[in-house]
Structures are given as C-alpha cells and as structure tokens.
C-alpha cells in the first residue's frame, strides 16, 4: 500500500505537500513492487478531510499524473478514496468516483479501481444499491476483528451474495479474547503468531 494522504501535514492537497515528490515516490514504490512481483495499492487517503470531494481537484491531479506514469504496468490497484468518514454519503463518494475513474481509465483502461464506502469503508449497502457504472471497479471494506463483529460480516455476506465485488483493503486481528474467538471461527489456530 502506497498511501498518499490528501489533507494531513505534508499531504498532497496542503501547502506543505511536495506534489512532484509524492508522485515520484508512489511511482517508484510501484516499480519496486513490480520488480518483486507484487501488486501495489495506490491509496488516496482521505482522513481529516473526510469527504473525498473536499480535495477532488488534488485527487484528479494526482491520479492523472500517477496513472499516466503507470498506465503500462500490470501490478497497480488504484484505491481512489480510502476511508471516507464524518457523515460522507455514498452519493458524495459516487459523484467523486465518477469524476476520478475516467481520469485513470484514460491512462490505464483495465486496472482495478477500488472505491471507498461510507463510515471508514464499512458501509457496503448503499454501494450495492447504486454501483458506479464502470468495469473493473470494486468496493472497499475495512475489518478489524477486535471492534467489527457479526453485523459487518453479515453486511459483507449480503453485499457479495448480491454480486457486489468487495476488496478488504484494511484488516487486522487484534490481541484479546474476542480475537482468539474470531481466529478460531475462521480456522486459524490460536497459537499462530500475529
């Protein structure tokens, strides 16, 4: 994962962000991953700005540059808005995605694009109801075993059963009794190191 923060200190959309250096860093990271025969997730990370539309101009610039440099590589997955939060609606995210996806497609027509979902990439229902009208698009889910339980598993099962392509772009087992129970449930031995 090559995370580029949009609004954090030194982020792409800030006055202190060196956009050229950030673009170059991401391109080099993808090249290093390719040399190691690995995929690379190019992650536009919304956090304090919550709604990806807040800095959409910067995301468009970033993805135009990065996809232009990487359009001929086959190991890139573009995650165009990681962790929309703060009450950002699916309608906001979808409108942003429908502006950014064609920019990437102009340079990289077949790449997988992952679109974040509301509530820190945990709300798949709205995306399942009104998907983006593009090919090779998946929808992000983040799952942390110590805090996300059966309700999120059910939401995932429902979305996938309905045909929604889902990519779990963040996950983690955290230590504690709940995690031991969940690890057993998914067939991982309790004694396995994390």
Coordinates of N, CA and C in Angstrom, one line a residue:
X1 N 0.8 -1.2 0.0 CA 0.0 0.0 0.0 C 0.9 1.2 0.0
X2 N 0.6 2.1 -1.0 CA 1.4 3.3 -1.1 C 0.4 4.4 -0.8
X3 N 0.3 4.8 0.5 CA -0.8 5.8 0.9 C -0.3 7.2 0.7
X4 N -1.1 7.9 0.0 CA -0.9 9.4 -0.2 C -2.0 10.1 0.5
X5 N -1.7 10.8 1.6 CA -2.7 11.5 2.4 C -3.0 12.8 1.7
X6 N -4.3 13.1 1.7 CA -4.7 14.3 1.0 C -4.5 15.6 1.8
X7 N -5.0 15.6 3.1 CA -5.0 16.8 3.9 C -4.2 16.8 5.1
X8 N -3.5 15.7 5.4 CA -2.7 15.7 6.6 C -1.4 16.5 6.4
X9 N -0.6 16.8 7.4 CA 0.6 17.6 7.3 C 1.5 17.0 6.2
X10 N 1.8 17.8 5.3 CA 2.6 17.4 4.1 C 1.9 16.6 3.1
X11 N 0.5 16.6 3.2 CA -0.3 15.8 2.3 C -0.4 16.5 0.9
X12 N -0.9 15.8 0.0 CA -0.9 16.3 -1.4 C -1.6 17.6 -1.6
X13 N -2.7 17.8 -0.9 CA -3.5 19.0 -1.1 C -3.2 20.1 -0.1
X14 N -2.1 20.0 0.6 CA -1.7 21.0 1.5 C -0.6 21.9 0.9
X15 N -0.4 23.1 1.6 CA 0.6 24.0 1.1 C 2.0 23.4 1.3
X16 N 2.2 22.5 2.3 CA 3.5 21.9 2.6 C 3.8 20.6 1.8
X17 N 2.8 20.2 1.1 CA 2.9 18.9 0.3 C 3.7 19.2 -1.0
X18 N 4.7 18.4 -1.2 CA 5.5 18.5 -2.4 C 4.9 17.5 -3.4
X19 N 4.0 18.0 -4.2 CA 3.3 17.1 -5.1 C 4.1 16.3 -6.1
X20 N 5.1 16.9 -6.6 CA 6.0 16.2 -7.6 C 6.8 15.1 -6.8
X21 N 7.3 15.4 -5.6 CA 8.0 14.4 -4.9 C 7.1 13.2 -4.5
X22 N 5.8 13.5 -4.1 CA 4.9 12.5 -3.7 C 4.5 11.6 -4.9
X23 N 4.3 12.2 -6.1 CA 4.0 11.4 -7.3 C 5.2 10.5 -7.6
X24 N 6.4 11.1 -7.5 CA 7.6 10.3 -7.8 C 7.8 9.1 -6.8
X25 N 7.5 9.4 -5.6 CA 7.6 8.3 -4.6 C 6.6 7.2 -4.8
X26 N 5.4 7.5 -5.2 CA 4.4 6.5 -5.5 C 4.9 5.7 -6.7
X27 N 5.3 6.4 -7.8 CA 5.7 5.7 -9.0 C 6.9 4.7 -8.7
X28 N 7.9 5.2 -7.9 CA 9.0 4.4 -7.6 C 8.5 3.2 -6.7
X29 N 7.6 3.4 -5.8 CA 7.1 2.3 -5.0 C 6.4 1.2 -5.8
X30 N 5.7 1.6 -6.8 CA 5.0 0.7 -7.7 C 6.1 -0.1 -8.5
X31 N 7.1 0.6 -8.9 CA 8.2 -0.1 -9.7 C 8.9 -1.1 -8.8
X32 N 9.2 -0.7 -7.6 CA 9.8 -1.7 -6.6 C 9.0 -2.9 -6.4
X33 N 7.7 -2.7 -6.2 CA 6.8 -3.8 -6.1 C 6.7 -4.7 -7.3
X34 N 6.7 -4.1 -8.5 CA 6.7 -4.8 -9.7 C 8.0 -5.7 -9.8
X35 N 9.1 -5.1 -9.5 CA 10.4 -5.9 -9.5 C 10.4 -7.0 -8.6
X36 N 9.6 -6.9 -7.5 CA 9.5 -8.0 -6.5 C 8.3 -8.9 -6.8
X37 N 7.6 -8.7 -8.0 CA 6.5 -9.5 -8.4 C 5.3 -9.4 -7.5
X38 N 5.1 -8.1 -7.0 CA 4.0 -7.8 -6.1 C 3.0 -6.8 -6.7
X39 N 1.8 -6.9 -6.2 CA 0.8 -5.8 -6.5 C 1.1 -4.6 -5.6
X40 N 0.7 -3.4 -6.1 CA 0.8 -2.2 -5.3 C -0.5 -1.5 -5.3
X41 N -1.0 -1.2 -4.1 CA -2.2 -0.4 -4.0 C -1.8 1.1 -3.9
X42 N -2.3 1.8 -4.9 CA -2.0 3.3 -4.8 C -3.3 3.9 -4.1
X43 N -3.1 4.4 -2.9 CA -4.1 4.7 -2.0 C -4.2 6.2 -1.8
X44 N -5.3 6.8 -2.2 CA -5.6 8.2 -2.0 C -6.4 8.2 -0.6
X45 N -5.7 8.7 0.4 CA -6.2 8.5 1.8 C -6.9 9.8 2.3
X46 N -8.2 9.8 2.3 CA -8.9 10.8 3.0 C -9.0 10.5 4.5
X47 N -8.8 11.5 5.3 CA -8.8 11.2 6.7 C -9.5 12.5 7.4
X48 N -8.7 13.5 7.7 CA -9.2 14.7 8.3 C -10.2 15.4 7.4
X49 N -10.0 15.3 6.1 CA -10.9 16.0 5.1 C -12.2 15.2 4.9
X50 N -12.3 14.0 5.4 CA -13.5 13.2 5.5 C -14.1 12.8 4.1
X51 N -14.5 13.9 3.4 CA -15.2 13.7 2.2 C -14.2 13.8 1.0
X52 N -14.1 12.8 0.1 CA -13.1 12.9 -0.9 C -13.4 14.1 -1.9
X53 N -14.6 14.6 -1.9 CA -14.9 15.8 -2.8 C -14.2 17.0 -2.3
X54 N -13.8 17.1 -1.0 CA -13.2 18.3 -0.4 C -11.9 18.6 -1.2
X55 N -11.1 17.6 -1.5 CA -9.9 17.9 -2.3 C -9.9 17.1 -3.6
X56 N -11.0 17.1 -4.2 CA -11.2 16.4 -5.5 C -10.2 16.9 -6.6
X57 N -10.0 18.2 -6.6 CA -9.1 18.8 -7.6 C -7.7 18.1 -7.4
X58 N -7.2 17.9 -6.2 CA -5.9 17.3 -6.0 C -5.9 15.8 -6.3
X59 N -7.0 15.1 -6.0 CA -7.1 13.7 -6.4 C -7.1 13.6 -7.9
X60 N -7.8 14.4 -8.6 CA -7.7 14.4 -10.1 C -6.3 14.6 -10.6
X61 N -5.7 15.6 -10.1 CA -4.3 15.9 -10.5 C -3.4 14.7 -10.2
X62 N -3.5 14.1 -9.0 CA -2.7 13.0 -8.6 C -2.9 11.8 -9.5
X63 N -4.1 11.4 -9.7 CA -4.4 10.2 -10.5 C -4.1 10.4 -12.0
X64 N -4.2 11.7 -12.5 CA -3.8 11.9 -13.8 C -2.3 11.7 -14.0
X65 N -1.5 12.2 -13.0 CA -0.1 12.1 -13.1 C 0.4 10.6 -12.9
X66 N -0.1 10.0 -11.8 CA 0.3 8.7 -11.4 C -0.1 7.6 -12.5
X67 N -1.4 7.7 -12.9 CA -1.8 6.7 -13.9 C -1.2 6.9 -15.2
X68 N -0.8 8.2 -15.5 CA -0.1 8.5 -16.7 C 1.3 7.8 -16.7
X69 N 1.9 7.8 -15.6 CA 3.2 7.2 -15.4 C 3.2 5.7 -15.3
X70 N 2.1 5.2 -14.8 CA 2.0 3.7 -14.6 C 1.0 3.0 -15.5
X71 N 0.5 3.6 -16.5 CA -0.6 3.0 -17.3 C -0.2 1.7 -18.0
X72 N 1.1 1.5 -18.2 CA 1.6 0.3 -18.8 C 2.0 -0.8 -17.8
X73 N 1.8 -0.6 -16.6 CA 2.2 -1.6 -15.6 C 1.0 -2.5 -15.3
X74 N 1.2 -3.7 -14.9 CA 0.1 -4.6 -14.6 C 0.0 -5.0 -13.1
X75 N 0.6 -4.3 -12.3 CA 0.6 -4.6 -10.8 C -0.1 -3.5 -10.0
X76 N -0.8 -2.6 -10.6 CA -1.4 -1.5 -9.8 C -2.8 -1.7 -9.6
X77 N -3.2 -1.4 -8.3 CA -4.6 -1.3 -7.9 C -4.8 0.1 -7.4
X78 N -5.7 0.8 -7.9 CA -6.0 2.2 -7.5 C -7.1 2.2 -6.5
X79 N -6.8 2.7 -5.3 CA -7.8 2.9 -4.3 C -8.1 4.4 -4.2
X80 N -9.2 4.8 -4.8 CA -9.3 6.3 -5.0 C -9.8 7.1 -3.9
X81 N -10.4 6.5 -2.8 CA -10.7 7.2 -1.6 C -10.8 6.3 -0.5
X82 N -9.7 6.2 0.2 CA -9.7 5.3 1.4 C -10.2 6.0 2.6
X83 N -11.2 5.4 3.2 CA -11.8 5.8 4.5 C -12.6 7.1 4.5
X84 N -13.5 7.2 3.6 CA -14.4 8.4 3.7 C -15.1 8.3 5.0
X85 N -15.3 9.4 5.7 CA -15.9 9.4 7.1 C -16.6 10.7 7.4
X86 N -17.0 10.9 8.6 CA -17.6 12.1 9.0 C -18.9 12.4 8.4
X87 N -19.7 11.4 8.2 CA -21.0 11.6 7.6 C -21.1 11.7 6.1
X88 N -19.9 11.4 5.4 CA -19.9 11.5 4.0 C -20.9 10.4 3.4
X89 N -21.7 10.8 2.5 CA -22.7 9.9 2.0 C -22.2 9.1 0.8
X90 N -22.9 8.1 0.4 CA -22.5 7.3 -0.8 C -22.7 8.2 -2.0
X91 N -23.7 9.0 -2.0 CA -23.9 9.9 -3.2 C -22.7 10.8 -3.4
X92 N -22.1 11.3 -2.3 CA -20.9 12.2 -2.4 C -19.7 11.3 -3.0
X93 N -19.6 10.2 -2.4 CA -18.4 9.3 -2.9 C -18.6 8.9 -4.3
X94 N -19.8 8.5 -4.7 CA -20.1 8.0 -6.0 C -19.9 9.2 -7.0
X95 N -20.3 10.4 -6.7 CA -20.1 11.5 -7.6 C -18.6 11.8 -7.8
X96 N -17.8 11.7 -6.7 CA -16.4 11.8 -6.8 C -15.8 10.7 -7.6
X97 N -16.2 9.5 -7.4 CA -15.6 8.3 -8.2 C -15.9 8.5 -9.6
X98 N -17.1 9.0 -10.0 CA -17.5 9.1 -11.4 C -16.7 10.2 -12.1
X99 N -16.1 11.1 -11.3 CA -15.2 12.1 -11.9 C -13.7 11.6 -12.0
X100 N -13.3 10.8 -11.0 CA -11.9 10.3 -10.9 C -11.7 9.1 -11.8
X101 N -12.6 8.2 -11.9 CA -12.4 6.9 -12.6 C -12.1 7.2 -14.1
X102 N -12.8 8.1 -14.8 CA -12.4 8.3 -16.2 C -11.0 8.9 -16.4
X103 N -10.5 9.6 -15.4 CA -9.1 10.1 -15.5 C -8.1 8.9 -15.5
X104 N -8.3 8.0 -14.6 CA -7.5 6.8 -14.6 C -7.7 6.0 -15.8
X105 N -8.9 5.8 -16.2 CA -9.2 4.9 -17.4 C -8.5 5.5 -18.7
X106 N -8.4 6.8 -18.8 CA -7.7 7.4 -19.9 C -6.3 6.9 -20.1
X107 N -5.6 6.6 -19.0 CA -4.3 6.1 -19.0 C -4.1 4.6 -18.7
X108 N -5.0 4.0 -18.0 CA -4.9 2.6 -17.6 C -6.3 2.0 -17.7
X109 N -6.7 1.6 -18.9 CA -8.1 1.2 -19.1 C -8.5 -0.1 -18.4
X110 N -7.6 -0.9 -18.0 CA -8.0 -2.2 -17.4 C -7.7 -2.4 -15.9
X111 N -7.1 -1.4 -15.3 CA -6.7 -1.5 -13.9 C -7.9 -1.7 -13.0
X112 N -7.7 -2.4 -11.9 CA -8.7 -2.5 -10.9 C -8.7 -1.2 -10.1
X113 N -9.9 -0.7 -9.9 CA -10.1 0.5 -9.1 C -11.0 0.2 -7.9
X114 N -10.6 0.6 -6.7 CA -11.3 0.3 -5.5 C -11.9 1.7 -5.0
X115 N -13.2 1.7 -4.8 CA -13.9 2.9 -4.3 C -14.2 2.7 -2.8
X116 N -13.8 3.6 -2.0 CA -14.1 3.6 -0.6 C -15.6 3.7 -0.4
X117 N -16.1 3.2 0.8 CA -17.5 3.3 1.1 C -17.7 4.1 2.4
X118 N -18.9 4.6 2.7 CA -19.1 5.5 3.8 C -18.7 4.8 5.1
X119 N -18.5 5.6 6.1 CA -18.2 5.2 7.5 C -16.9 4.4 7.6
X120 N -15.8 5.1 7.1 CA -14.5 4.5 7.2 C -14.4 3.2 6.4
X121 N -15.1 3.1 5.3 CA -15.2 2.0 4.4 C -15.7 0.7 5.1
X122 N -16.9 1.0 5.7 CA -17.6 -0.1 6.3 C -19.1 -0.3 5.9
X123 N -19.6 0.6 5.1 CA -21.0 0.6 4.7 C -21.1 0.2 3.2
X124 N -21.4 -1.0 3.0 CA -21.4 -1.5 1.6 C -22.8 -1.4 1.0
X125 N -23.9 -1.3 1.9 CA -25.3 -1.4 1.4 C -25.6 -0.4 0.3
X126 N -25.2 0.9 0.6 CA -25.5 1.9 -0.4 C -24.8 1.7 -1.7
X127 N -23.5 1.3 -1.7 CA -22.8 1.0 -2.9 C -23.4 -0.2 -3.6
X128 N -23.9 -1.2 -2.9 CA -24.6 -2.3 -3.5 C -25.8 -1.9 -4.2
X129 N -26.5 -0.9 -3.7 CA -27.8 -0.5 -4.3 C -27.6 0.4 -5.5
X130 N -26.5 1.2 -5.6 CA -26.3 2.1 -6.7 C -24.8 2.1 -7.0
X131 N -24.3 1.1 -7.8 CA -22.9 1.0 -8.1 C -22.4 2.0 -9.1
X132 N -21.1 2.2 -9.2 CA -20.5 3.0 -10.2 C -20.7 2.3 -11.6
X133 N -20.9 3.0 -12.6 CA -21.2 2.3 -13.9 C -19.9 2.0 -14.7
X134 N -18.9 1.5 -14.1 CA -17.6 1.3 -14.8 C -17.2 -0.2 -14.5
X135 N -16.4 -0.7 -15.5 CA -15.9 -2.1 -15.4 C -14.7 -2.1 -14.4
X136 N -14.4 -3.2 -13.9 CA -13.2 -3.4 -13.0 C -13.2 -2.5 -11.8
X137 N -14.3 -2.3 -11.2 CA -14.5 -1.5 -10.0 C -14.9 -2.4 -8.9
X138 N -14.2 -2.2 -7.7 CA -14.5 -3.0 -6.5 C -14.8 -1.9 -5.4
X139 N -15.4 -2.4 -4.3 CA -15.8 -1.5 -3.2 C -15.0 -1.9 -2.0
X140 N -14.5 -0.9 -1.2 CA -13.7 -1.2 -0.1 C -14.5 -1.5 1.2
X141 N -13.9 -2.5 1.9 CA -14.4 -2.8 3.3 C -13.1 -2.9 4.2
X142 N -13.2 -2.3 5.3 CA -12.2 -2.4 6.4 C -12.7 -3.2 7.5
X143 N -11.9 -4.1 8.0 CA -12.4 -5.0 9.0 C -11.3 -5.2 10.1
X144 N -11.6 -4.8 11.3 CA -10.7 -5.0 12.4 C -11.4 -5.9 13.5
X145 N -10.9 -7.1 13.7 CA -11.5 -8.1 14.4 C -11.9 -7.7 15.9
X146 N -11.2 -6.8 16.5 CA -11.5 -6.5 17.9 C -12.7 -5.6 18.0
X147 N -13.1 -4.9 17.0 CA -14.2 -4.0 17.1 C -15.3 -4.2 16.1
X148 N -15.0 -4.9 15.0 CA -16.0 -5.2 14.0 C -16.5 -6.6 14.1
X149 N -17.8 -6.8 14.3 CA -18.2 -8.2 14.6 C -19.2 -8.7 13.5
X150 N -20.2 -9.5 14.0 CA -21.1 -10.2 13.1 C -21.9 -9.2 12.2
X151 N -22.2 -8.0 12.6 CA -23.0 -7.1 11.8 C -22.2 -6.8 10.5
X152 N -20.9 -6.6 10.6 CA -20.1 -6.2 9.5 C -19.9 -7.5 8.6
X153 N -19.8 -8.6 9.2 CA -19.7 -9.9 8.5 C -21.0 -10.1 7.7
X154 N -22.1 -9.9 8.3 CA -23.4 -10.1 7.6 C -23.5 -9.1 6.4
X155 N -23.1 -7.8 6.7 CA -23.2 -6.8 5.6 C -22.3 -7.3 4.4
X156 N -21.1 -7.8 4.7 CA -20.2 -8.3 3.6 C -20.9 -9.5 2.9
X157 N -21.4 -10.4 3.7 CA -22.0 -11.6 3.0 C -23.2 -11.2 2.2
X158 N -24.0 -10.2 2.6 CA -25.2 -9.8 1.9 C -24.7 -9.1 0.6
X159 N -23.7 -8.2 0.7 CA -23.2 -7.5 -0.5 C -22.6 -8.4 -1.5
X160 N -21.8 -9.4 -1.1 CA -21.2 -10.3 -2.0 C -22.3 -11.2 -2.6
X161 N -23.2 -11.7 -1.8 CA -24.3 -12.5 -2.4 C -25.1 -11.8 -3.4
X162 N -25.2 -10.5 -3.3 CA -25.9 -9.6 -4.3 C -25.0 -9.3 -5.5
X163 N -23.8 -9.8 -5.5 CA -22.9 -9.6 -6.7 C -22.0 -8.4 -6.6
X164 N -21.9 -7.7 -5.4 CA -21.0 -6.6 -5.3 C -19.6 -7.1 -5.1
X165 N -18.6 -6.6 -6.0 CA -17.2 -7.0 -5.8 C -16.6 -6.2 -4.7
X166 N -16.2 -6.9 -3.7 CA -15.6 -6.2 -2.5 C -14.2 -6.6 -2.3
X167 N -13.4 -5.6 -1.9 CA -11.9 -5.8 -1.7 C -11.7 -5.3 -0.2
X168 N -11.3 -6.2 0.6 CA -10.9 -5.8 2.0 C -9.5 -5.2 2.0
X169 N -9.5 -3.9 2.0 CA -8.2 -3.2 1.8 C -7.5 -2.9 3.1
X170 N -8.2 -3.1 4.2 CA -7.6 -3.0 5.5 C -8.2 -4.0 6.4
X171 N -7.4 -4.7 7.2 CA -7.9 -5.7 8.1 C -6.8 -6.0 9.2
X172 N -7.2 -6.5 10.3 CA -6.3 -6.8 11.3 C -6.9 -7.6 12.4
X173 N -6.2 -8.6 12.9 CA -6.5 -9.3 14.1 C -5.8 -8.5 15.2
X174 N -6.6 -8.2 16.2 CA -6.0 -7.5 17.4 C -6.0 -8.5 18.5
X175 N -5.1 -8.3 19.4 CA -5.0 -9.3 20.5 C -6.2 -9.2 21.5
X176 N -6.5 -10.3 22.2 CA -7.5 -10.3 23.2 C -8.5 -11.5 23.0
X177 N -9.3 -11.7 23.9 CA -10.2 -12.8 23.9 C -11.1 -12.8 22.7
X178 N -11.6 -11.7 22.3 CA -12.5 -11.6 21.1 C -11.8 -12.1 19.9
X179 N -10.5 -11.6 19.7 CA -9.7 -12.0 18.6 C -9.5 -13.5 18.6
X180 N -9.2 -14.1 19.7 CA -9.0 -15.5 19.8 C -10.2 -16.3 19.3
X181 N -11.4 -15.8 19.7 CA -12.6 -16.4 19.3 C -12.8 -16.3 17.8
X182 N -12.5 -15.1 17.3 CA -12.7 -14.9 15.8 C -11.7 -15.7 15.0
X183 N -10.5 -15.8 15.5 CA -9.5 -16.6 14.8 C -9.8 -18.0 14.7
X184 N -10.4 -18.6 15.8 CA -10.9 -19.9 15.8 C -12.0 -20.1 14.8
X185 N -12.9 -19.1 14.8 CA -14.0 -19.2 13.9 C -13.6 -19.2 12.5
X186 N -12.6 -18.5 12.1 CA -12.1 -18.5 10.7 C -11.1 -19.6 10.5
X187 N -10.8 -20.5 11.4 CA -10.0 -21.6 11.2 C -8.5 -21.4 11.4
X188 N -8.1 -20.3 12.0 CA -6.7 -20.0 12.2 C -6.4 -20.5 13.7
X189 N -5.4 -21.3 13.8 CA -5.1 -21.8 15.2 C -4.7 -20.6 16.1
X190 N -5.2 -20.7 17.4 CA -5.0 -19.6 18.3 C -3.5 -19.4 18.6
X191 N -2.7 -20.4 18.5 CA -1.3 -20.3 18.8 C -0.4 -19.6 17.7
X192 N -1.0 -19.4 16.6 CA -0.3 -18.8 15.5 C 0.1 -17.3 15.8
X193 N 1.3 -17.0 15.6 CA 1.7 -15.6 15.9 C 1.0 -14.6 14.9
X194 N 0.7 -13.4 15.4 CA 0.1 -12.4 14.6 C 1.1 -11.6 13.8

